């Protein structure tokens, strides 16, 4: 039986950073936020403590998300954030030999960004760093055997991007992505409520509405939720009742774009692999996979069964951790060359 590993898999996401260790599971799940002093650039807080400062800081403090829409927008702060989280994990979990780190990054990362991530991990006291892209990590974490000669489709719905990938024999056959994710749905909800009710709400309130009463398939959910905000006419606090149908209307544009992306990926997939996908289904990962009714909407529009993976929001972190465990037994190229690997 496998015990606790000395290796760490990290999912570097737009909204959050998750870390997985075999034998311990998800050992860290914190927001991808860093609070800094505007004048000096000195870091004040990282992670959950920094997130609590969003919208509440004085002028001299700024809460920054260094990964925006799936792209590393601030190399230095990304390095600081990774250094903090890795140190937090290592200091709490490991003794003796330095751990190896595998980091899951957005698809299409540049060499400059890759080097920045690697340097940040190495500076935190790790001995070796591996980089893996989101769709591969999510597929592994969802339990798919990506080394088999069968087509597997993964739709990874993150906070800043949606990635669609068809994998076979350990590599990408088709990979596409758009910079639309859960954060864009939140912004759409904020805009909808401002236009319809002249009420300004914050990002956390929009997220609560999406999570609690949001639906991609309105006929399945009839719910309502009270939300508080500031009336733009009076400047005073106000509260209104929002229905699930209204949330569905607010995020329709983002859902349509995701459906179009999946359809385009299927069109670009060889017929033999499409047949495999039709038989095995479309696997949904990422936090967006939890949106009520999204699996039914995709299934209906694509005429292929779609379903969320077990623990969809943690798939990428788990897959990254599993990936680095394979590296311990095989050469890195073995997995991508299609050699059989037991999960």
mmCIF file of C-alpha atoms in Angstrom:
data_model
loop_
_atom_site.group_PDB
_atom_site.id
_atom_site.type_symbol
_atom_site.label_atom_id
_atom_site.label_comp_id
_atom_site.label_asym_id
_atom_site.label_seq_id
_atom_site.Cartn_x
_atom_site.Cartn_y
_atom_site.Cartn_z
ATOM 1 C CA UNK A 1 0.000 0.000 0.000
ATOM 2 C CA UNK A 2 1.338 3.436 -0.940
ATOM 3 C CA UNK A 3 2.220 5.718 1.946
ATOM 4 C CA UNK A 4 2.762 9.437 2.261
ATOM 5 C CA UNK A 5 4.832 10.883 -0.560
ATOM 6 C CA UNK A 6 7.625 13.420 -0.376
ATOM 7 C CA UNK A 7 6.411 15.025 -3.626
ATOM 8 C CA UNK A 8 3.862 17.820 -4.068
ATOM 9 C CA UNK A 9 1.438 18.485 -6.921
ATOM 10 C CA UNK A 10 0.246 22.096 -7.203
ATOM 11 C CA UNK A 11 -2.600 23.494 -9.306
ATOM 12 C CA UNK A 12 -1.793 27.145 -10.017
ATOM 13 C CA UNK A 13 -5.236 28.503 -10.863
ATOM 14 C CA UNK A 14 -6.779 31.888 -11.571
ATOM 15 C CA UNK A 15 -8.959 31.783 -8.463
ATOM 16 C CA UNK A 16 -7.101 29.445 -6.146
ATOM 17 C CA UNK A 17 -3.994 27.384 -5.537
ATOM 18 C CA UNK A 18 -4.445 23.755 -4.496
ATOM 19 C CA UNK A 19 -1.765 21.293 -3.449
ATOM 20 C CA UNK A 20 -1.951 17.509 -3.294
ATOM 21 C CA UNK A 21 0.297 14.978 -1.563
ATOM 22 C CA UNK A 22 -0.197 11.238 -1.923
ATOM 23 C CA UNK A 23 -1.301 9.762 1.369
ATOM 24 C CA UNK A 24 -2.560 13.146 2.608
ATOM 25 C CA UNK A 25 -4.860 14.325 -0.188
ATOM 26 C CA UNK A 26 -5.425 18.053 -0.741
ATOM 27 C CA UNK A 27 -3.171 19.706 1.840
ATOM 28 C CA UNK A 28 -3.696 23.314 0.765
ATOM 29 C CA UNK A 29 -6.529 25.232 -0.915
ATOM 30 C CA UNK A 30 -6.162 29.011 -0.795
ATOM 31 C CA UNK A 31 -7.112 31.965 -3.010
ATOM 32 C CA UNK A 32 -4.597 33.173 -5.598
ATOM 33 C CA UNK A 33 -4.345 36.630 -4.037
ATOM 34 C CA UNK A 34 -1.456 38.724 -2.721
ATOM 35 C CA UNK A 35 -1.883 41.961 -0.743
ATOM 36 C CA UNK A 36 0.908 44.513 -1.221
ATOM 37 C CA UNK A 37 1.731 48.078 -0.206
ATOM 38 C CA UNK A 38 1.302 50.263 -3.300
ATOM 39 C CA UNK A 39 4.315 52.500 -2.681
ATOM 40 C CA UNK A 40 6.967 49.965 -1.727
ATOM 41 C CA UNK A 41 5.546 46.807 -3.281
ATOM 42 C CA UNK A 42 6.188 45.008 0.002
ATOM 43 C CA UNK A 43 3.974 41.957 0.499
ATOM 44 C CA UNK A 44 1.522 42.214 3.387
ATOM 45 C CA UNK A 45 -0.559 39.018 3.145
ATOM 46 C CA UNK A 46 -0.940 36.007 0.841
ATOM 47 C CA UNK A 47 -3.856 33.693 0.170
ATOM 48 C CA UNK A 48 -6.982 33.672 2.323
ATOM 49 C CA UNK A 49 -5.882 36.599 4.479
ATOM 50 C CA UNK A 50 -5.213 38.668 1.357
ATOM 51 C CA UNK A 51 -8.566 37.732 -0.185
ATOM 52 C CA UNK A 52 -10.398 39.118 2.863
ATOM 53 C CA UNK A 53 -8.843 42.488 2.041
ATOM 54 C CA UNK A 54 -10.390 42.757 -1.438
ATOM 55 C CA UNK A 55 -12.675 45.805 -1.494
ATOM 56 C CA UNK A 56 -11.748 46.680 2.095
ATOM 57 C CA UNK A 57 -8.207 48.060 1.851
ATOM 58 C CA UNK A 58 -7.074 51.675 2.362
ATOM 59 C CA UNK A 59 -5.516 53.485 -0.586
ATOM 60 C CA UNK A 60 -1.978 52.419 0.300
ATOM 61 C CA UNK A 61 -2.754 48.671 0.149
ATOM 62 C CA UNK A 62 -3.740 46.710 -2.958
ATOM 63 C CA UNK A 63 -5.026 43.143 -3.202
ATOM 64 C CA UNK A 64 -3.648 41.631 -6.431
ATOM 65 C CA UNK A 65 -4.516 38.439 -8.319
ATOM 66 C CA UNK A 66 -1.219 37.582 -10.078
ATOM 67 C CA UNK A 67 -2.864 34.972 -12.341
ATOM 68 C CA UNK A 68 -5.551 36.605 -14.499
ATOM 69 C CA UNK A 69 -7.717 34.747 -17.018
ATOM 70 C CA UNK A 70 -5.386 31.773 -16.871
ATOM 71 C CA UNK A 71 -2.290 33.882 -17.627
ATOM 72 C CA UNK A 72 0.480 34.845 -15.219
ATOM 73 C CA UNK A 73 0.181 38.628 -15.251
ATOM 74 C CA UNK A 74 2.722 39.376 -12.522
ATOM 75 C CA UNK A 75 5.781 37.105 -12.485
ATOM 76 C CA UNK A 76 7.212 38.529 -9.283
ATOM 77 C CA UNK A 77 4.038 38.212 -7.206
ATOM 78 C CA UNK A 78 3.352 34.752 -8.623
ATOM 79 C CA UNK A 79 6.794 33.784 -7.394
ATOM 80 C CA UNK A 80 6.114 35.270 -3.972
ATOM 81 C CA UNK A 81 2.791 33.449 -3.748
ATOM 82 C CA UNK A 82 4.256 30.086 -4.790
ATOM 83 C CA UNK A 83 7.172 30.527 -2.408
ATOM 84 C CA UNK A 84 4.779 31.226 0.478
ATOM 85 C CA UNK A 85 2.511 28.257 -0.247
ATOM 86 C CA UNK A 86 5.330 25.766 -0.843
ATOM 87 C CA UNK A 87 7.061 26.851 2.347
ATOM 88 C CA UNK A 88 3.762 26.463 4.184
ATOM 89 C CA UNK A 89 3.305 22.910 2.899
ATOM 90 C CA UNK A 90 6.911 21.825 3.370
ATOM 91 C CA UNK A 91 7.206 23.311 6.831
ATOM 92 C CA UNK A 92 4.070 21.520 7.972
ATOM 93 C CA UNK A 93 4.397 18.170 6.239
ATOM 94 C CA UNK A 94 7.964 17.155 5.446
ATOM 95 C CA UNK A 95 11.257 16.594 7.161
ATOM 96 C CA UNK A 96 14.661 15.734 5.761
ATOM 97 C CA UNK A 97 14.871 15.390 1.996
ATOM 98 C CA UNK A 98 13.602 18.308 -0.052
ATOM 99 C CA UNK A 99 10.392 17.570 -1.992
ATOM 100 C CA UNK A 100 9.949 17.600 -5.741
ATOM 101 C CA UNK A 101 7.183 19.781 -7.143
ATOM 102 C CA UNK A 102 4.929 19.349 -10.159
ATOM 103 C CA UNK A 103 2.967 22.481 -11.018
ATOM 104 C CA UNK A 104 -0.166 22.570 -13.122
ATOM 105 C CA UNK A 105 -0.328 25.720 -15.244
ATOM 106 C CA UNK A 106 -2.772 27.144 -17.806
ATOM 107 C CA UNK A 107 -2.556 25.764 -21.334
ATOM 108 C CA UNK A 108 -0.317 27.647 -23.759
ATOM 109 C CA UNK A 109 2.106 28.915 -21.132
ATOM 110 C CA UNK A 110 5.147 30.702 -22.609
ATOM 111 C CA UNK A 111 8.755 29.747 -21.958
ATOM 112 C CA UNK A 112 9.240 32.947 -19.952
ATOM 113 C CA UNK A 113 6.262 32.101 -17.746
ATOM 114 C CA UNK A 114 7.418 28.500 -17.408
ATOM 115 C CA UNK A 115 10.865 29.674 -16.250
ATOM 116 C CA UNK A 116 9.289 32.094 -13.757
ATOM 117 C CA UNK A 117 7.206 29.300 -12.227
ATOM 118 C CA UNK A 118 10.174 26.926 -12.083
ATOM 119 C CA UNK A 119 12.409 29.559 -10.466
ATOM 120 C CA UNK A 120 9.752 30.375 -7.865
ATOM 121 C CA UNK A 121 9.388 26.722 -6.900
ATOM 122 C CA UNK A 122 13.148 26.160 -6.737
ATOM 123 C CA UNK A 123 13.639 29.260 -4.591
ATOM 124 C CA UNK A 124 11.209 27.800 -2.058
ATOM 125 C CA UNK A 125 13.651 24.993 -1.314
ATOM 126 C CA UNK A 126 12.463 22.263 -3.667
ATOM 127 C CA UNK A 127 14.967 20.004 -5.413
ATOM 128 C CA UNK A 128 13.223 19.508 -8.781
ATOM 129 C CA UNK A 129 10.293 21.091 -10.648
ATOM 130 C CA UNK A 130 8.056 19.681 -13.376
ATOM 131 C CA UNK A 131 5.428 21.597 -15.363
ATOM 132 C CA UNK A 132 2.172 20.019 -16.571
ATOM 133 C CA UNK A 133 -0.722 21.685 -18.403
ATOM 134 C CA UNK A 134 -4.251 21.888 -16.985
ATOM 135 C CA UNK A 135 -6.142 19.510 -19.302
ATOM 136 C CA UNK A 136 -3.629 16.679 -18.832
ATOM 137 C CA UNK A 137 -3.603 17.082 -15.057
ATOM 138 C CA UNK A 138 -7.396 17.289 -14.906
ATOM 139 C CA UNK A 139 -7.745 14.144 -17.030
ATOM 140 C CA UNK A 140 -5.372 12.170 -14.816
ATOM 141 C CA UNK A 141 -7.086 13.450 -11.675
ATOM 142 C CA UNK A 142 -10.453 12.426 -13.102
ATOM 143 C CA UNK A 143 -9.197 8.857 -13.427
ATOM 144 C CA UNK A 144 -8.844 8.737 -17.218
ATOM 145 C CA UNK A 145 -6.148 6.558 -18.730
ATOM 146 C CA UNK A 146 -4.746 9.097 -21.158
ATOM 147 C CA UNK A 147 -2.063 6.652 -22.334
ATOM 148 C CA UNK A 148 -4.638 4.315 -23.932
ATOM 149 C CA UNK A 149 -5.400 4.310 -27.655
ATOM 150 C CA UNK A 150 -8.899 5.618 -26.965
ATOM 151 C CA UNK A 151 -10.177 9.154 -27.247
ATOM 152 C CA UNK A 152 -10.992 10.997 -24.012
ATOM 153 C CA UNK A 153 -12.496 14.471 -23.876
ATOM 154 C CA UNK A 154 -12.022 16.739 -20.879
ATOM 155 C CA UNK A 155 -13.739 20.082 -20.385
ATOM 156 C CA UNK A 156 -11.872 21.953 -17.648
ATOM 157 C CA UNK A 157 -13.928 24.904 -16.419
ATOM 158 C CA UNK A 158 -11.725 27.195 -14.361
ATOM 159 C CA UNK A 159 -12.095 30.664 -12.961
ATOM 160 C CA UNK A 160 -10.363 32.456 -15.829
ATOM 161 C CA UNK A 161 -10.374 29.978 -18.708
ATOM 162 C CA UNK A 162 -12.192 26.980 -20.119
ATOM 163 C CA UNK A 163 -9.960 24.320 -21.676
ATOM 164 C CA UNK A 164 -11.258 21.537 -23.911
ATOM 165 C CA UNK A 165 -8.893 18.714 -24.785
ATOM 166 C CA UNK A 166 -9.111 15.399 -26.606
ATOM 167 C CA UNK A 167 -6.349 13.051 -25.480
ATOM 168 C CA UNK A 168 -5.145 9.712 -26.807
ATOM 169 C CA UNK A 169 -1.902 7.736 -26.442
ATOM 170 C CA UNK A 170 -0.604 10.152 -23.832
ATOM 171 C CA UNK A 171 -0.823 13.320 -25.922
ATOM 172 C CA UNK A 172 -3.125 16.044 -27.205
ATOM 173 C CA UNK A 173 -5.104 15.279 -30.350
ATOM 174 C CA UNK A 174 -7.147 18.479 -30.053
ATOM 175 C CA UNK A 175 -6.760 21.261 -27.522
ATOM 176 C CA UNK A 176 -8.684 24.536 -27.456
ATOM 177 C CA UNK A 177 -9.365 27.176 -24.837
ATOM 178 C CA UNK A 178 -11.127 30.463 -24.314
ATOM 179 C CA UNK A 179 -10.590 33.100 -21.667
ATOM 180 C CA UNK A 180 -14.046 32.610 -20.220
ATOM 181 C CA UNK A 181 -14.653 30.999 -16.852
ATOM 182 C CA UNK A 182 -16.327 31.371 -13.500
ATOM 183 C CA UNK A 183 -14.986 34.887 -12.905
ATOM 184 C CA UNK A 184 -16.561 36.107 -16.146
ATOM 185 C CA UNK A 185 -19.898 34.646 -15.063
ATOM 186 C CA UNK A 186 -19.589 36.570 -11.801
ATOM 187 C CA UNK A 187 -18.931 39.783 -13.733
ATOM 188 C CA UNK A 188 -21.946 39.070 -15.954
ATOM 189 C CA UNK A 189 -24.144 38.645 -12.872
ATOM 190 C CA UNK A 190 -22.890 41.949 -11.439
ATOM 191 C CA UNK A 191 -23.627 43.720 -14.745
ATOM 192 C CA UNK A 192 -27.079 42.136 -15.038
ATOM 193 C CA UNK A 193 -28.148 43.226 -11.548
ATOM 194 C CA UNK A 194 -26.742 46.714 -12.032
ATOM 195 C CA UNK A 195 -28.627 47.203 -15.291
ATOM 196 C CA UNK A 196 -31.911 45.626 -14.204
ATOM 197 C CA UNK A 197 -32.122 46.818 -10.599
ATOM 198 C CA UNK A 198 -29.654 49.723 -10.469
ATOM 199 C CA UNK A 199 -27.980 47.883 -7.620
ATOM 200 C CA UNK A 200 -24.220 47.420 -7.323
ATOM 201 C CA UNK A 201 -23.060 44.179 -5.719
ATOM 202 C CA UNK A 202 -19.562 42.855 -5.134
ATOM 203 C CA UNK A 203 -17.760 39.844 -6.579
ATOM 204 C CA UNK A 204 -18.296 37.686 -3.435
ATOM 205 C CA UNK A 205 -22.064 38.295 -3.624
ATOM 206 C CA UNK A 206 -22.116 37.371 -7.315
ATOM 207 C CA UNK A 207 -20.180 34.178 -6.549
ATOM 208 C CA UNK A 208 -22.681 33.275 -3.816
ATOM 209 C CA UNK A 209 -25.579 33.750 -6.214
ATOM 210 C CA UNK A 210 -23.926 31.605 -8.882
ATOM 211 C CA UNK A 211 -23.030 28.812 -6.466
ATOM 212 C CA UNK A 212 -26.321 28.716 -4.567
ATOM 213 C CA UNK A 213 -28.992 29.378 -7.199
ATOM 214 C CA UNK A 214 -27.088 29.528 -10.493
ATOM 215 C CA UNK A 215 -28.185 27.098 -13.178
ATOM 216 C CA UNK A 216 -27.339 26.366 -16.788
ATOM 217 C CA UNK A 217 -30.674 24.585 -17.240
ATOM 218 C CA UNK A 218 -33.452 26.836 -15.858
ATOM 219 C CA UNK A 219 -36.214 24.223 -16.051
ATOM 220 C CA UNK A 220 -34.469 22.148 -13.374
ATOM 221 C CA UNK A 221 -34.205 24.751 -10.641
ATOM 222 C CA UNK A 222 -36.738 27.174 -9.183
ATOM 223 C CA UNK A 223 -34.980 29.043 -6.387
ATOM 224 C CA UNK A 224 -34.446 32.573 -5.146
ATOM 225 C CA UNK A 225 -31.902 34.321 -2.954
ATOM 226 C CA UNK A 226 -31.664 37.724 -1.309
ATOM 227 C CA UNK A 227 -28.680 39.857 -2.223
ATOM 228 C CA UNK A 228 -27.516 43.133 -0.704
ATOM 229 C CA UNK A 229 -25.785 45.991 -2.438
ATOM 230 C CA UNK A 230 -25.688 49.761 -2.946
ATOM 231 C CA UNK A 231 -28.436 51.564 -4.792
ATOM 232 C CA UNK A 232 -26.749 53.637 -7.502
ATOM 233 C CA UNK A 233 -29.395 56.389 -7.344
ATOM 234 C CA UNK A 234 -29.473 56.984 -3.594
ATOM 235 C CA UNK A 235 -26.070 55.638 -2.641
ATOM 236 C CA UNK A 236 -27.751 53.778 0.211
ATOM 237 C CA UNK A 237 -27.796 50.065 1.034
ATOM 238 C CA UNK A 238 -30.602 48.014 -0.491
ATOM 239 C CA UNK A 239 -31.608 44.374 -0.845
ATOM 240 C CA UNK A 240 -33.478 42.507 -3.572
ATOM 241 C CA UNK A 241 -34.579 38.957 -4.350
ATOM 242 C CA UNK A 242 -32.887 37.288 -7.340
ATOM 243 C CA UNK A 243 -34.209 34.105 -8.958
ATOM 244 C CA UNK A 244 -32.333 31.211 -10.551
ATOM 245 C CA UNK A 245 -33.931 32.102 -13.905
ATOM 246 C CA UNK A 246 -32.343 35.538 -13.702
ATOM 247 C CA UNK A 247 -28.907 34.070 -12.991
ATOM 248 C CA UNK A 248 -29.345 31.759 -15.977
ATOM 249 C CA UNK A 249 -30.208 34.740 -18.160
ATOM 250 C CA UNK A 250 -27.215 36.680 -16.839
ATOM 251 C CA UNK A 251 -24.658 33.985 -17.701
ATOM 252 C CA UNK A 252 -26.172 32.834 -20.996
ATOM 253 C CA UNK A 253 -23.500 34.517 -23.132
ATOM 254 C CA UNK A 254 -20.680 32.742 -21.265
ATOM 255 C CA UNK A 255 -22.468 29.376 -21.463
ATOM 256 C CA UNK A 256 -23.031 29.800 -25.202
ATOM 257 C CA UNK A 257 -19.321 30.485 -25.707
ATOM 258 C CA UNK A 258 -18.392 27.332 -23.778
ATOM 259 C CA UNK A 259 -20.831 25.234 -25.812
ATOM 260 C CA UNK A 260 -19.404 26.659 -29.033
ATOM 261 C CA UNK A 261 -15.872 25.767 -27.884
ATOM 262 C CA UNK A 262 -16.843 22.152 -27.144
ATOM 263 C CA UNK A 263 -18.597 21.872 -30.492
ATOM 264 C CA UNK A 264 -15.524 23.230 -32.303
ATOM 265 C CA UNK A 265 -13.289 20.717 -30.543
ATOM 266 C CA UNK A 266 -15.559 17.835 -31.547
ATOM 267 C CA UNK A 267 -15.556 19.053 -35.155
ATOM 268 C CA UNK A 268 -11.746 18.995 -35.156
ATOM 269 C CA UNK A 269 -11.548 15.490 -33.653
ATOM 270 C CA UNK A 270 -10.959 12.459 -35.906
ATOM 271 C CA UNK A 271 -14.135 10.354 -36.388
ATOM 272 C CA UNK A 272 -12.689 7.283 -34.634
ATOM 273 C CA UNK A 273 -11.981 9.292 -31.515
ATOM 274 C CA UNK A 274 -15.389 10.987 -31.641
ATOM 275 C CA UNK A 275 -16.893 7.504 -31.526
ATOM 276 C CA UNK A 276 -14.812 6.756 -28.422
ATOM 277 C CA UNK A 277 -15.962 9.992 -26.786
ATOM 278 C CA UNK A 278 -19.597 9.241 -27.625
ATOM 279 C CA UNK A 279 -19.209 5.900 -25.866
ATOM 280 C CA UNK A 280 -17.230 7.106 -22.856
ATOM 281 C CA UNK A 281 -18.765 10.565 -22.431
ATOM 282 C CA UNK A 282 -17.368 14.050 -21.834
ATOM 283 C CA UNK A 283 -15.683 14.497 -18.469
ATOM 284 C CA UNK A 284 -16.146 17.883 -16.789
ATOM 285 C CA UNK A 285 -13.540 19.160 -14.337
ATOM 286 C CA UNK A 286 -12.809 22.424 -12.547
ATOM 287 C CA UNK A 287 -15.027 24.403 -10.206
ATOM 288 C CA UNK A 288 -17.327 25.400 -13.075
ATOM 289 C CA UNK A 289 -18.347 21.751 -13.500
ATOM 290 C CA UNK A 290 -20.403 22.155 -10.321
ATOM 291 C CA UNK A 291 -22.760 24.694 -11.915
ATOM 292 C CA UNK A 292 -26.235 23.204 -11.612
ATOM 293 C CA UNK A 293 -27.509 21.661 -14.849
ATOM 294 C CA UNK A 294 -24.377 22.308 -16.915
ATOM 295 C CA UNK A 295 -23.860 18.593 -17.499
ATOM 296 C CA UNK A 296 -27.410 18.294 -18.848
ATOM 297 C CA UNK A 297 -27.001 21.342 -21.076
ATOM 298 C CA UNK A 298 -23.776 20.002 -22.618
ATOM 299 C CA UNK A 299 -25.291 16.522 -23.031
ATOM 300 C CA UNK A 300 -28.343 17.926 -24.793
ATOM 301 C CA UNK A 301 -26.411 20.253 -27.103
ATOM 302 C CA UNK A 302 -23.613 17.817 -28.019
ATOM 303 C CA UNK A 303 -25.741 14.633 -28.073
ATOM 304 C CA UNK A 304 -23.023 13.030 -25.904
ATOM 305 C CA UNK A 305 -23.340 12.240 -22.226
ATOM 306 C CA UNK A 306 -21.425 14.764 -20.106
ATOM 307 C CA UNK A 307 -20.768 14.334 -16.420
ATOM 308 C CA UNK A 308 -18.665 15.977 -13.692
ATOM 309 C CA UNK A 309 -15.672 14.055 -12.398
ATOM 310 C CA UNK A 310 -15.474 13.037 -8.788
ATOM 311 C CA UNK A 311 -14.210 16.102 -6.897
ATOM 312 C CA UNK A 312 -14.042 18.209 -10.088
ATOM 313 C CA UNK A 313 -12.514 21.266 -8.423
ATOM 314 C CA UNK A 314 -9.619 19.177 -7.091
ATOM 315 C CA UNK A 315 -8.947 17.109 -10.228
ATOM 316 C CA UNK A 316 -6.063 19.211 -11.523
ATOM 317 C CA UNK A 317 -4.234 19.214 -8.182
ATOM 318 C CA UNK A 318 -4.771 15.472 -7.707
ATOM 319 C CA UNK A 319 -3.712 14.755 -11.294
ATOM 320 C CA UNK A 320 -0.577 16.846 -10.879
ATOM 321 C CA UNK A 321 0.331 14.918 -7.755
ATOM 322 C CA UNK A 322 -0.269 11.592 -9.525
ATOM 323 C CA UNK A 323 1.811 12.758 -12.478
ATOM 324 C CA UNK A 324 4.875 13.407 -10.365
ATOM 325 C CA UNK A 325 4.486 10.009 -8.746
ATOM 326 C CA UNK A 326 4.696 8.422 -12.218
ATOM 327 C CA UNK A 327 7.902 10.340 -12.891
ATOM 328 C CA UNK A 328 9.409 8.571 -9.887
ATOM 329 C CA UNK A 329 8.959 5.212 -11.700
ATOM 330 C CA UNK A 330 9.262 6.145 -15.358
ATOM 331 C CA UNK A 331 11.017 8.656 -17.533
ATOM 332 C CA UNK A 332 8.941 11.759 -18.199
ATOM 333 C CA UNK A 333 8.757 10.853 -21.893
ATOM 334 C CA UNK A 334 7.338 7.393 -21.194
ATOM 335 C CA UNK A 335 3.966 8.743 -20.206
ATOM 336 C CA UNK A 336 3.683 11.027 -23.192
ATOM 337 C CA UNK A 337 4.874 8.244 -25.481
ATOM 338 C CA UNK A 338 1.939 6.076 -24.533
ATOM 339 C CA UNK A 339 3.591 3.426 -22.345
ATOM 340 C CA UNK A 340 1.247 1.749 -19.925
ATOM 341 C CA UNK A 341 1.173 3.362 -16.513
ATOM 342 C CA UNK A 342 -0.953 2.142 -13.640
ATOM 343 C CA UNK A 343 -2.937 4.835 -11.873
#
